[in-house]
Amino acid sequence: MGRTGRALAAAATLSLLATGCLGSKSDNGDANRNAQATNVTLSIATNAAPGGKNAKEAAWITSWVIPRFVEAEKAKGVTVKVTFQPSGVADEDYKSKIALDLRSHSGADVISMDGIWVGEFADAGYIRPLADLVGSKADDWDGWQQIPPSVQQLMAYNGKRYGVAGGTDGRVLYFNKKLFGQAGLPADWQPHSWADIVTAGQKLKALPGVTPIQLNAGTAMGEATTMQGALPLLVGAGSKIYEGGKWQGDTAEIRDVLGFYQQIYSSSLGDKTLQQEAKGRDESFAKFAKGKIGILLESDYLWRGVVEPKQGVAPMPDRDQTVGYALIPARTPQAGINGQDYVSMSGGGGRVVNPNSKFPQQAWDLLTFMNSAEATKAYLGGSAKITQRTDVNNEVLKNDPMLLFVAQKVLPLTAFRPGLAAYPAVSQALQQATLDVVTGKSPADASAAYGKAVVKAVGGAGNVASG
């Protein structure tokens, strides 16, 4: 079964459960179930396998988390046995597996999942709010103080926490300081509006052989168009793709986003052809690394994985001196979501407690142990990467100003994709809308076509905002 088939199968499984075709939800009992047990068995499931996919995570669980948690519980007078349920499969296959486990009231006690699955699993009855499972302990954990409220939303749905976020990321505007200098632009550039970005692009346009702005667009870029283009702009226009129970359809905010795309691509500030190439994103990375792109909207992955001086896929030996970074501005000051001046989008996953756990209180203890500062640092193993915890980030990122910038400045104002089954279809419609504009359609016409596609994707106009 191909990637699309697996995704559809997973979605179908969840849909059938939600409509009652695969059985009913279980009675999960009292949150204090077996709270005083002194002989406990627990298990952890994640899409990682020793020597295979995400081997580092698998090794951390088996060699650090399990033995240290067992030791800590023994000191409290609790004998606990913890097992690891590895997987090493495509994400869609893993999603199907844990969905079937939860549907049959089985599965591991602590389960890792992508943040964009949370709403879907919650609506299907697979997972429940932490407070329902473990009572006041869910709110009393001192770790919440170290996870920014914005990042907590990664594993939340309808205002309730369903799990604890793991590592995350953030999106910024990167720029080439050398090109900026040649164009008469400042090395400490920080735009305060979309107009400021366009103005900088117009100055960069005077440099021969340079694409002023790379803003991902089109269907060939896939989800990179949505996360590194359309959604950051949408929250900068003041709306999330899904809020208040409705999806954004043909709205003023969507038209604003598409209007900005038109500004970039109708005036040759961006490369239309690149957006339609099968490997356009990889090509954009290579061009940025070679000093052929002035401004590029990307996640911190560009810094640590693409242009990293020694091991990046497009290494820049002078990265630290040449590459600048700035917050993504709202359309105009205070026009972003929550009245923000600056915005971002983030991704990531986390872990939940299985509602069917025989030992929910102890499973919560294991989950919080895995998200402690000590455990989080042990998982990093000395590497510099953004985590969910502010205290850990301040310590492990102190020698990497860019990643620390994301952790301290970007994460508090970021937003996340909705964890709902309809999201992929909405994302594809949004990608098509950007392609329509890049290839010459007006923002109004592209938005109207997008709106019709979204109505079809989410089950009717009643689920879509318009106007």
PDB file of C-alpha atoms in Angstrom, residues 42-48 57 61 82-87 94 97-98 101 107-113 350-352 354 366 370:
ATOM      1  CA  LEU A  42       3.786  -0.229  32.084  1.00  0.00           C
ATOM      2  CA  SER A  43       4.757   0.021  28.427  1.00  0.00           C
ATOM      3  CA  ILE A  44       5.904   2.727  26.010  1.00  0.00           C
ATOM      4  CA  ALA A  45       5.120   2.834  22.292  1.00  0.00           C
ATOM      5  CA  THR A  46       6.781   5.089  19.746  1.00  0.00           C
ATOM      6  CA  ASN A  47       7.734   4.933  16.093  1.00  0.00           C
ATOM      7  CA  ALA A  48      11.348   4.059  16.781  1.00  0.00           C
ATOM      8  CA  GLU A  57      15.002   7.649  20.623  1.00  0.00           C
ATOM      9  CA  ILE A  61      14.008   4.759  26.075  1.00  0.00           C
ATOM     10  CA  VAL A  82       8.407  -1.147  31.943  1.00  0.00           C
ATOM     11  CA  THR A  83       8.578  -2.583  28.439  1.00  0.00           C
ATOM     12  CA  PHE A  84       9.194  -0.886  25.121  1.00  0.00           C
ATOM     13  CA  GLN A  85       7.011  -1.523  22.074  1.00  0.00           C
ATOM     14  CA  PRO A  86       9.161  -0.468  19.111  1.00  0.00           C
ATOM     15  CA  SER A  87       8.026   0.349  15.609  1.00  0.00           C
ATOM     16  CA  TYR A  94       2.322   3.755  12.841  1.00  0.00           C
ATOM     17  CA  LYS A  97      -1.321   0.712  14.421  1.00  0.00           C
ATOM     18  CA  ILE A  98      -1.893   2.877  17.465  1.00  0.00           C
ATOM     19  CA  ASP A 101      -4.692  -0.599  19.474  1.00  0.00           C
ATOM     20  CA  GLY A 107      -1.927  -0.666  23.377  1.00  0.00           C
ATOM     21  CA  ALA A 108       0.904   0.805  25.396  1.00  0.00           C
ATOM     22  CA  ASP A 109       0.357   2.927  28.490  1.00  0.00           C
ATOM     23  CA  VAL A 110       2.375   5.857  27.141  1.00  0.00           C
ATOM     24  CA  ILE A 111       2.085   6.483  23.404  1.00  0.00           C
ATOM     25  CA  SER A 112       3.985   8.876  21.161  1.00  0.00           C
ATOM     26  CA  MET A 113       2.055  10.633  18.418  1.00  0.00           C
ATOM     27  CA  GLY A 350       4.449  14.433  22.049  1.00  0.00           C
ATOM     28  CA  ARG A 351       3.124  11.654  24.214  1.00  0.00           C
ATOM     29  CA  VAL A 352      -0.259  10.747  25.677  1.00  0.00           C
ATOM     30  CA  ASN A 354      -3.641   5.544  27.046  1.00  0.00           C
ATOM     31  CA  LEU A 366       6.273   7.854  33.549  1.00  0.00           C
ATOM     32  CA  MET A 370      10.219  11.321  30.227  1.00  0.00           C
TER      33      MET A 370
END
